[in-house]
Amino acid sequence: METRKKEQNIMVNKDGLQLKIRAKILLLIVTIIFVLLSNVGICYADLEDKEEIDLEEIQKEVAQVSKAITEEPKLNAKIGLVFDRASKTILYEKNGLKQVPMASTTKIMTAIVVLENADLTDVVTIEKKAAGTGGSRLGLKVNDKITVHDLLYGLMLKSGNDTAVALAIHVGGSVEGFAEIMNKTAQEMGWVNSHFITPHGLDAKGHYTTAYELACMADYALQNPKFKEIVSTKTYTVTINGRPQVISNTNELLGYLDGVYGVKTGFTNGANRCLVTACKRGDFDIITVVLGADTKKIRTQDSISLIEYTHKNYQVVNLEEIIKEKFENWKQLNERRIYINKGKTNQIHIQLEEMSYKTMTIKNTEVDNIELEMNSLYYLQAPVQEKQTIGNVKVYIKDKTIGTLNIQNQKVIEKKGIKDYFMDFLSLLP
């Protein structure tokens, strides 16, 4: 009897121990699930924005507002900017020089570094660090094989954070090494208000840029035909391990709004919704930047507003033609007034230096306000060298200086020698 009771007690204790073990295992599982869900939550915060928007409805709203839009748009996003690609100038900005996080628009810079430092035909074997990167993904796994070329499409169309890390490791040896190249390139290009920590743009302390420098990056990148080809592609088939996979561009305005041919979307909790857009209509080529929008609808609406406002209120002007015409009129009156002391000839021929750009985008209301201020020396001492600067032309729109060009001598004017003075003397004899 006692033996049976002991066996029963042992069984009860054993069952109790098993229950405790199961409870601990269950608690551990719940804890793991909670942590995973928390991490997933972080990842979702760094995904490309999945918010659905009605583009047609937005277009109707913008069209209604833009019927008589002459005033600068009032953006809902924290930051906005319009950049003219012809003159490399800002046409509109709201906090455009403020340093802020920029989410996946970072990948514009990533693509620049890859295109300038890698062979597109290289085959990359995906490492664990790249495969394990969260957020928006192409879906790469450890030991997958894919070319740099297709990784770039995955980077810019699908906004793959895994592709960004894979490219960073391939080009820079590591994420940190690649970031060093990004920062070095930025410094060399004069983008001194930008700093990069990651190749994908997930929120990180010390990772920032400005809307202006982001527009400059996009402008520079678009000069590369391959970059332009990639960001203007709506759908593309990448090949992973020899198997095809169709991917689509995350840019909601591509293929929808007239003239749009890129560039990049972005979304993290720290940066909110971001969109860099390139739009060309005729000769009018601009880049708009919207950062810090609370919703995808706002970033889209603000981008459309900036594009439509700019195209409605600005025009591309042949600035070179206007300047040359005004300069020629001044030249006819003033060229003969310039005296060359001790020169073999007193006849000088002047010209304007070459302009760095021939056209400029100017507000419709300011086209008739382009004015030139001519400044020149009227007394020169021989010899006068070829292309020697003797003055300048300042170009104004109202009170704003938009450029300065040098007035130059066309041909060498030599100094008189003894023989020249003797010949002059002989010419005076009767």
PDB file of C-alpha atoms in Angstrom, residues 48-278:
ATOM      1  CA  GLU A  48       7.602  51.187 -48.432  1.00  0.00           C
ATOM      2  CA  ASP A  49       4.253  52.779 -47.645  1.00  0.00           C
ATOM      3  CA  LYS A  50       1.382  50.391 -48.397  1.00  0.00           C
ATOM      4  CA  GLU A  51      -1.309  53.029 -47.900  1.00  0.00           C
ATOM      5  CA  GLU A  52      -3.766  52.922 -50.793  1.00  0.00           C
ATOM      6  CA  ILE A  53      -4.463  56.232 -52.552  1.00  0.00           C
ATOM      7  CA  ASP A  54      -6.883  57.303 -55.247  1.00  0.00           C
ATOM      8  CA  LEU A  55      -4.685  59.047 -57.812  1.00  0.00           C
ATOM      9  CA  GLU A  56      -7.634  60.150 -59.942  1.00  0.00           C
ATOM     10  CA  GLU A  57      -9.277  61.775 -56.935  1.00  0.00           C
ATOM     11  CA  ILE A  58      -6.047  63.563 -56.043  1.00  0.00           C
ATOM     12  CA  GLN A  59      -5.639  64.731 -59.646  1.00  0.00           C
ATOM     13  CA  LYS A  60      -9.166  66.184 -59.609  1.00  0.00           C
ATOM     14  CA  GLU A  61      -8.424  68.073 -56.394  1.00  0.00           C
ATOM     15  CA  VAL A  62      -5.137  69.449 -57.756  1.00  0.00           C
ATOM     16  CA  ALA A  63      -6.744  70.365 -61.093  1.00  0.00           C
ATOM     17  CA  GLN A  64      -9.459  72.260 -59.262  1.00  0.00           C
ATOM     18  CA  VAL A  65      -6.914  74.218 -57.264  1.00  0.00           C
ATOM     19  CA  SER A  66      -4.516  74.759 -60.180  1.00  0.00           C
ATOM     20  CA  LYS A  67      -7.049  76.389 -62.518  1.00  0.00           C
ATOM     21  CA  ALA A  68      -5.913  79.797 -61.345  1.00  0.00           C
ATOM     22  CA  ILE A  69      -2.855  78.894 -59.281  1.00  0.00           C
ATOM     23  CA  THR A  70      -0.391  81.773 -59.394  1.00  0.00           C
ATOM     24  CA  GLU A  71       0.654  81.810 -55.755  1.00  0.00           C
ATOM     25  CA  GLU A  72       3.166  79.341 -54.376  1.00  0.00           C
ATOM     26  CA  PRO A  73       1.484  76.127 -53.207  1.00  0.00           C
ATOM     27  CA  LYS A  74       0.904  75.648 -49.495  1.00  0.00           C
ATOM     28  CA  LEU A  75       2.307  72.194 -48.828  1.00  0.00           C
ATOM     29  CA  ASN A  76       1.084  69.902 -46.067  1.00  0.00           C
ATOM     30  CA  ALA A  77       4.437  68.094 -45.979  1.00  0.00           C
ATOM     31  CA  LYS A  78       7.145  69.555 -43.749  1.00  0.00           C
ATOM     32  CA  ILE A  79       9.610  69.978 -46.610  1.00  0.00           C
ATOM     33  CA  GLY A  80       9.294  70.642 -50.331  1.00  0.00           C
ATOM     34  CA  LEU A  81      11.541  71.849 -53.151  1.00  0.00           C
ATOM     35  CA  VAL A  82      11.578  72.361 -56.924  1.00  0.00           C
ATOM     36  CA  PHE A  83      14.957  72.141 -58.677  1.00  0.00           C
ATOM     37  CA  ASP A  84      15.537  73.316 -62.269  1.00  0.00           C
ATOM     38  CA  ARG A  85      17.868  70.871 -64.016  1.00  0.00           C
ATOM     39  CA  ALA A  86      18.944  73.350 -66.711  1.00  0.00           C
ATOM     40  CA  SER A  87      20.282  76.101 -64.457  1.00  0.00           C
ATOM     41  CA  LYS A  88      20.784  73.959 -61.306  1.00  0.00           C
ATOM     42  CA  THR A  89      18.774  76.477 -59.320  1.00  0.00           C
ATOM     43  CA  ILE A  90      15.949  76.292 -56.775  1.00  0.00           C
ATOM     44  CA  LEU A  91      12.593  77.513 -58.101  1.00  0.00           C
ATOM     45  CA  TYR A  92      10.673  76.864 -54.890  1.00  0.00           C
ATOM     46  CA  GLU A  93      11.549  75.644 -51.432  1.00  0.00           C
ATOM     47  CA  LYS A  94       9.982  75.069 -48.045  1.00  0.00           C
ATOM     48  CA  ASN A  95      12.633  74.161 -45.470  1.00  0.00           C
ATOM     49  CA  GLY A  96      14.676  72.924 -48.417  1.00  0.00           C
ATOM     50  CA  LEU A  97      18.045  73.445 -46.695  1.00  0.00           C
ATOM     51  CA  LYS A  98      17.102  71.747 -43.416  1.00  0.00           C
ATOM     52  CA  GLN A  99      18.945  68.543 -42.475  1.00  0.00           C
ATOM     53  CA  VAL A 100      16.444  65.685 -42.118  1.00  0.00           C
ATOM     54  CA  PRO A 101      16.228  61.876 -42.457  1.00  0.00           C
ATOM     55  CA  MET A 102      15.260  60.762 -45.971  1.00  0.00           C
ATOM     56  CA  ALA A 103      14.294  57.069 -45.742  1.00  0.00           C
ATOM     57  CA  SER A 104      14.697  55.067 -48.966  1.00  0.00           C
ATOM     58  CA  THR A 105      15.458  58.107 -51.107  1.00  0.00           C
ATOM     59  CA  THR A 106      18.931  57.335 -49.701  1.00  0.00           C
ATOM     60  CA  LYS A 107      19.079  54.675 -52.404  1.00  0.00           C
ATOM     61  CA  ILE A 108      19.668  57.369 -55.034  1.00  0.00           C
ATOM     62  CA  MET A 109      23.108  57.854 -53.489  1.00  0.00           C
ATOM     63  CA  THR A 110      23.566  54.104 -53.108  1.00  0.00           C
ATOM     64  CA  ALA A 111      22.938  53.666 -56.832  1.00  0.00           C
ATOM     65  CA  ILE A 112      25.408  56.452 -57.685  1.00  0.00           C
ATOM     66  CA  VAL A 113      28.199  54.745 -55.727  1.00  0.00           C
ATOM     67  CA  VAL A 114      27.417  51.302 -57.176  1.00  0.00           C
ATOM     68  CA  LEU A 115      27.256  52.536 -60.773  1.00  0.00           C
ATOM     69  CA  GLU A 116      30.608  54.292 -60.381  1.00  0.00           C
ATOM     70  CA  ASN A 117      32.400  51.474 -58.554  1.00  0.00           C
ATOM     71  CA  ALA A 118      31.008  48.121 -59.714  1.00  0.00           C
ATOM     72  CA  ASP A 119      30.697  45.983 -62.825  1.00  0.00           C
ATOM     73  CA  LEU A 120      27.015  45.447 -63.621  1.00  0.00           C
ATOM     74  CA  THR A 121      27.728  41.914 -64.855  1.00  0.00           C
ATOM     75  CA  ASP A 122      29.240  40.793 -61.532  1.00  0.00           C
ATOM     76  CA  VAL A 123      27.316  37.952 -59.873  1.00  0.00           C
ATOM     77  CA  VAL A 124      26.746  38.519 -56.142  1.00  0.00           C
ATOM     78  CA  THR A 125      26.276  35.661 -53.661  1.00  0.00           C
ATOM     79  CA  ILE A 126      23.931  36.861 -50.928  1.00  0.00           C
ATOM     80  CA  GLU A 127      25.341  36.823 -47.397  1.00  0.00           C
ATOM     81  CA  LYS A 128      23.407  36.356 -44.152  1.00  0.00           C
ATOM     82  CA  LYS A 129      23.560  40.051 -43.229  1.00  0.00           C
ATOM     83  CA  ALA A 130      21.849  41.066 -46.480  1.00  0.00           C
ATOM     84  CA  ALA A 131      19.287  38.256 -46.381  1.00  0.00           C
ATOM     85  CA  GLY A 132      18.336  39.158 -42.818  1.00  0.00           C
ATOM     86  CA  THR A 133      17.729  42.856 -43.468  1.00  0.00           C
ATOM     87  CA  GLY A 134      14.189  43.908 -42.533  1.00  0.00           C
ATOM     88  CA  GLY A 135      11.753  46.342 -44.078  1.00  0.00           C
ATOM     89  CA  SER A 136      10.976  46.487 -47.774  1.00  0.00           C
ATOM     90  CA  ARG A 137      12.679  43.553 -49.500  1.00  0.00           C
ATOM     91  CA  LEU A 138      13.308  41.905 -52.817  1.00  0.00           C
ATOM     92  CA  GLY A 139      13.175  38.613 -50.892  1.00  0.00           C
ATOM     93  CA  LEU A 140      16.794  37.499 -51.096  1.00  0.00           C
ATOM     94  CA  LYS A 141      17.965  34.408 -49.191  1.00  0.00           C
ATOM     95  CA  VAL A 142      21.398  33.266 -48.068  1.00  0.00           C
ATOM     96  CA  ASN A 143      23.514  31.984 -50.996  1.00  0.00           C
ATOM     97  CA  ASP A 144      21.123  33.355 -53.634  1.00  0.00           C
ATOM     98  CA  LYS A 145      22.958  34.435 -56.763  1.00  0.00           C
ATOM     99  CA  ILE A 146      22.002  37.618 -58.633  1.00  0.00           C
ATOM    100  CA  THR A 147      23.848  40.179 -60.778  1.00  0.00           C
ATOM    101  CA  VAL A 148      24.698  43.709 -59.697  1.00  0.00           C
ATOM    102  CA  HIS A 149      22.528  44.868 -62.617  1.00  0.00           C
ATOM    103  CA  ASP A 150      19.420  43.125 -61.257  1.00  0.00           C
ATOM    104  CA  LEU A 151      20.225  44.157 -57.693  1.00  0.00           C
ATOM    105  CA  LEU A 152      20.076  47.778 -58.860  1.00  0.00           C
ATOM    106  CA  TYR A 153      16.604  47.187 -60.283  1.00  0.00           C
ATOM    107  CA  GLY A 154      15.581  45.578 -57.008  1.00  0.00           C
ATOM    108  CA  LEU A 155      17.049  48.569 -55.182  1.00  0.00           C
ATOM    109  CA  MET A 156      15.311  51.309 -57.152  1.00  0.00           C
ATOM    110  CA  LEU A 157      12.022  49.641 -58.181  1.00  0.00           C
ATOM    111  CA  LYS A 158      11.217  47.338 -55.274  1.00  0.00           C
ATOM    112  CA  SER A 159      13.188  49.499 -52.809  1.00  0.00           C
ATOM    113  CA  GLY A 160      14.819  46.372 -51.433  1.00  0.00           C
ATOM    114  CA  ASN A 161      16.734  46.932 -48.229  1.00  0.00           C
ATOM    115  CA  ASP A 162      18.236  43.454 -48.677  1.00  0.00           C
ATOM    116  CA  THR A 163      19.527  44.491 -52.110  1.00  0.00           C
ATOM    117  CA  ALA A 164      21.020  47.673 -50.620  1.00  0.00           C
ATOM    118  CA  VAL A 165      23.032  45.693 -48.074  1.00  0.00           C
ATOM    119  CA  ALA A 166      24.076  43.115 -50.686  1.00  0.00           C
ATOM    120  CA  LEU A 167      25.373  45.894 -52.950  1.00  0.00           C
ATOM    121  CA  ALA A 168      27.078  47.638 -50.029  1.00  0.00           C
ATOM    122  CA  ILE A 169      28.959  44.480 -49.039  1.00  0.00           C
ATOM    123  CA  HIS A 170      29.901  43.788 -52.663  1.00  0.00           C
ATOM    124  CA  VAL A 171      31.232  47.294 -53.323  1.00  0.00           C
ATOM    125  CA  GLY A 172      32.447  48.440 -49.902  1.00  0.00           C
ATOM    126  CA  GLY A 173      33.242  45.164 -48.176  1.00  0.00           C
ATOM    127  CA  SER A 174      30.713  46.020 -45.468  1.00  0.00           C
ATOM    128  CA  VAL A 175      27.867  48.408 -44.747  1.00  0.00           C
ATOM    129  CA  GLU A 176      30.299  50.627 -42.839  1.00  0.00           C
ATOM    130  CA  GLY A 177      32.843  50.545 -45.651  1.00  0.00           C
ATOM    131  CA  PHE A 178      30.197  51.427 -48.196  1.00  0.00           C
ATOM    132  CA  ALA A 179      28.944  54.324 -46.042  1.00  0.00           C
ATOM    133  CA  GLU A 180      32.495  55.711 -46.057  1.00  0.00           C
ATOM    134  CA  ILE A 181      32.447  55.710 -49.863  1.00  0.00           C
ATOM    135  CA  MET A 182      29.029  57.389 -49.847  1.00  0.00           C
ATOM    136  CA  ASN A 183      30.279  60.150 -47.552  1.00  0.00           C
ATOM    137  CA  LYS A 184      33.518  60.610 -49.483  1.00  0.00           C
ATOM    138  CA  THR A 185      31.563  60.935 -52.734  1.00  0.00           C
ATOM    139  CA  ALA A 186      29.177  63.423 -51.150  1.00  0.00           C
ATOM    140  CA  GLN A 187      32.088  65.579 -49.962  1.00  0.00           C
ATOM    141  CA  GLU A 188      33.725  65.486 -53.385  1.00  0.00           C
ATOM    142  CA  MET A 189      30.460  66.594 -54.997  1.00  0.00           C
ATOM    143  CA  GLY A 190      30.024  69.438 -52.510  1.00  0.00           C
ATOM    144  CA  TRP A 191      27.043  67.896 -50.728  1.00  0.00           C
ATOM    145  CA  VAL A 192      28.327  68.983 -47.343  1.00  0.00           C
ATOM    146  CA  ASN A 193      24.951  68.878 -45.561  1.00  0.00           C
ATOM    147  CA  SER A 194      24.471  65.154 -46.144  1.00  0.00           C
ATOM    148  CA  HIS A 195      25.761  62.229 -44.106  1.00  0.00           C
ATOM    149  CA  PHE A 196      25.180  58.510 -44.612  1.00  0.00           C
ATOM    150  CA  ILE A 197      25.197  55.630 -42.138  1.00  0.00           C
ATOM    151  CA  THR A 198      23.347  52.994 -44.164  1.00  0.00           C
ATOM    152  CA  PRO A 199      22.790  52.185 -47.866  1.00  0.00           C
ATOM    153  CA  HIS A 200      19.021  51.717 -47.448  1.00  0.00           C
ATOM    154  CA  GLY A 201      17.904  54.670 -45.330  1.00  0.00           C
ATOM    155  CA  LEU A 202      16.370  52.879 -42.352  1.00  0.00           C
ATOM    156  CA  ASP A 203      16.292  55.320 -39.457  1.00  0.00           C
ATOM    157  CA  ALA A 204      19.751  55.796 -37.917  1.00  0.00           C
ATOM    158  CA  LYS A 205      21.285  58.597 -35.878  1.00  0.00           C
ATOM    159  CA  GLY A 206      23.542  60.726 -38.071  1.00  0.00           C
ATOM    160  CA  HIS A 207      21.858  59.698 -41.325  1.00  0.00           C
ATOM    161  CA  TYR A 208      20.482  62.811 -43.044  1.00  0.00           C
ATOM    162  CA  THR A 209      20.437  65.131 -46.043  1.00  0.00           C
ATOM    163  CA  THR A 210      18.572  68.208 -47.277  1.00  0.00           C
ATOM    164  CA  ALA A 211      15.896  68.446 -49.957  1.00  0.00           C
ATOM    165  CA  TYR A 212      18.267  70.598 -52.027  1.00  0.00           C
ATOM    166  CA  GLU A 213      21.178  68.156 -51.881  1.00  0.00           C
ATOM    167  CA  LEU A 214      18.841  65.234 -52.506  1.00  0.00           C
ATOM    168  CA  ALA A 215      17.679  67.018 -55.674  1.00  0.00           C
ATOM    169  CA  CYS A 216      21.334  67.550 -56.642  1.00  0.00           C
ATOM    170  CA  MET A 217      21.993  63.835 -56.145  1.00  0.00           C
ATOM    171  CA  ALA A 218      19.021  62.916 -58.324  1.00  0.00           C
ATOM    172  CA  ASP A 219      20.109  65.411 -60.994  1.00  0.00           C
ATOM    173  CA  TYR A 220      23.643  63.982 -60.995  1.00  0.00           C
ATOM    174  CA  ALA A 221      22.425  60.381 -61.036  1.00  0.00           C
ATOM    175  CA  LEU A 222      20.033  61.034 -63.928  1.00  0.00           C
ATOM    176  CA  GLN A 223      22.985  62.036 -66.079  1.00  0.00           C
ATOM    177  CA  ASN A 224      23.933  58.350 -66.001  1.00  0.00           C
ATOM    178  CA  PRO A 225      21.894  56.618 -68.772  1.00  0.00           C
ATOM    179  CA  LYS A 226      21.642  53.341 -66.818  1.00  0.00           C
ATOM    180  CA  PHE A 227      20.284  55.067 -63.709  1.00  0.00           C
ATOM    181  CA  LYS A 228      17.738  56.954 -65.799  1.00  0.00           C
ATOM    182  CA  GLU A 229      16.726  53.728 -67.533  1.00  0.00           C
ATOM    183  CA  ILE A 230      16.215  51.950 -64.207  1.00  0.00           C
ATOM    184  CA  VAL A 231      14.148  54.604 -62.418  1.00  0.00           C
ATOM    185  CA  SER A 232      11.927  55.191 -65.459  1.00  0.00           C
ATOM    186  CA  THR A 233      11.022  51.479 -65.661  1.00  0.00           C
ATOM    187  CA  LYS A 234       7.540  50.554 -64.449  1.00  0.00           C
ATOM    188  CA  THR A 235       8.046  46.767 -64.251  1.00  0.00           C
ATOM    189  CA  TYR A 236      11.111  44.574 -64.673  1.00  0.00           C
ATOM    190  CA  THR A 237      12.024  40.885 -64.483  1.00  0.00           C
ATOM    191  CA  VAL A 238      15.010  40.141 -62.263  1.00  0.00           C
ATOM    192  CA  THR A 239      16.722  36.761 -62.255  1.00  0.00           C
ATOM    193  CA  ILE A 240      17.585  35.082 -58.936  1.00  0.00           C
ATOM    194  CA  ASN A 241      19.334  31.707 -59.111  1.00  0.00           C
ATOM    195  CA  GLY A 242      18.348  31.524 -62.750  1.00  0.00           C
ATOM    196  CA  ARG A 243      14.652  31.970 -61.944  1.00  0.00           C
ATOM    197  CA  PRO A 244      12.693  35.036 -63.162  1.00  0.00           C
ATOM    198  CA  GLN A 245      10.795  37.311 -60.802  1.00  0.00           C
ATOM    199  CA  VAL A 246       8.680  40.277 -61.915  1.00  0.00           C
ATOM    200  CA  ILE A 247       8.929  43.421 -59.782  1.00  0.00           C
ATOM    201  CA  SER A 248       7.046  46.739 -59.981  1.00  0.00           C
ATOM    202  CA  ASN A 249       8.121  50.313 -59.317  1.00  0.00           C
ATOM    203  CA  THR A 250       6.913  51.810 -56.016  1.00  0.00           C
ATOM    204  CA  ASN A 251       6.699  55.299 -57.570  1.00  0.00           C
ATOM    205  CA  GLU A 252       2.979  56.030 -57.821  1.00  0.00           C
ATOM    206  CA  LEU A 253       3.420  58.960 -60.242  1.00  0.00           C
ATOM    207  CA  LEU A 254       5.437  57.024 -62.832  1.00  0.00           C
ATOM    208  CA  GLY A 255       3.231  56.275 -65.818  1.00  0.00           C
ATOM    209  CA  TYR A 256       0.443  58.361 -64.321  1.00  0.00           C
ATOM    210  CA  LEU A 257       1.445  62.033 -64.415  1.00  0.00           C
ATOM    211  CA  ASP A 258       2.527  63.599 -67.715  1.00  0.00           C
ATOM    212  CA  GLY A 259       6.309  63.877 -68.016  1.00  0.00           C
ATOM    213  CA  VAL A 260       7.293  61.931 -64.886  1.00  0.00           C
ATOM    214  CA  TYR A 261      10.304  59.647 -65.476  1.00  0.00           C
ATOM    215  CA  GLY A 262      11.516  58.768 -61.929  1.00  0.00           C
ATOM    216  CA  VAL A 263      12.961  58.904 -59.256  1.00  0.00           C
ATOM    217  CA  LYS A 264      12.417  57.353 -55.768  1.00  0.00           C
ATOM    218  CA  THR A 265       9.938  56.847 -52.933  1.00  0.00           C
ATOM    219  CA  GLY A 266      10.665  56.404 -49.232  1.00  0.00           C
ATOM    220  CA  PHE A 267       9.019  55.785 -45.866  1.00  0.00           C
ATOM    221  CA  THR A 268      10.192  55.257 -42.290  1.00  0.00           C
ATOM    222  CA  ASN A 269       8.732  56.353 -38.969  1.00  0.00           C
ATOM    223  CA  GLY A 270      11.509  58.906 -38.559  1.00  0.00           C
ATOM    224  CA  ALA A 271      11.362  60.370 -42.051  1.00  0.00           C
ATOM    225  CA  ASN A 272       7.650  59.837 -42.778  1.00  0.00           C
ATOM    226  CA  ARG A 273       6.613  59.634 -46.447  1.00  0.00           C
ATOM    227  CA  CYS A 274       9.142  60.923 -48.992  1.00  0.00           C
ATOM    228  CA  LEU A 275       9.115  61.277 -52.765  1.00  0.00           C
ATOM    229  CA  VAL A 276      11.712  62.560 -55.236  1.00  0.00           C
ATOM    230  CA  THR A 277      10.226  63.087 -58.715  1.00  0.00           C
ATOM    231  CA  ALA A 278      11.763  63.985 -62.085  1.00  0.00           C
TER     232      ALA A 278
END
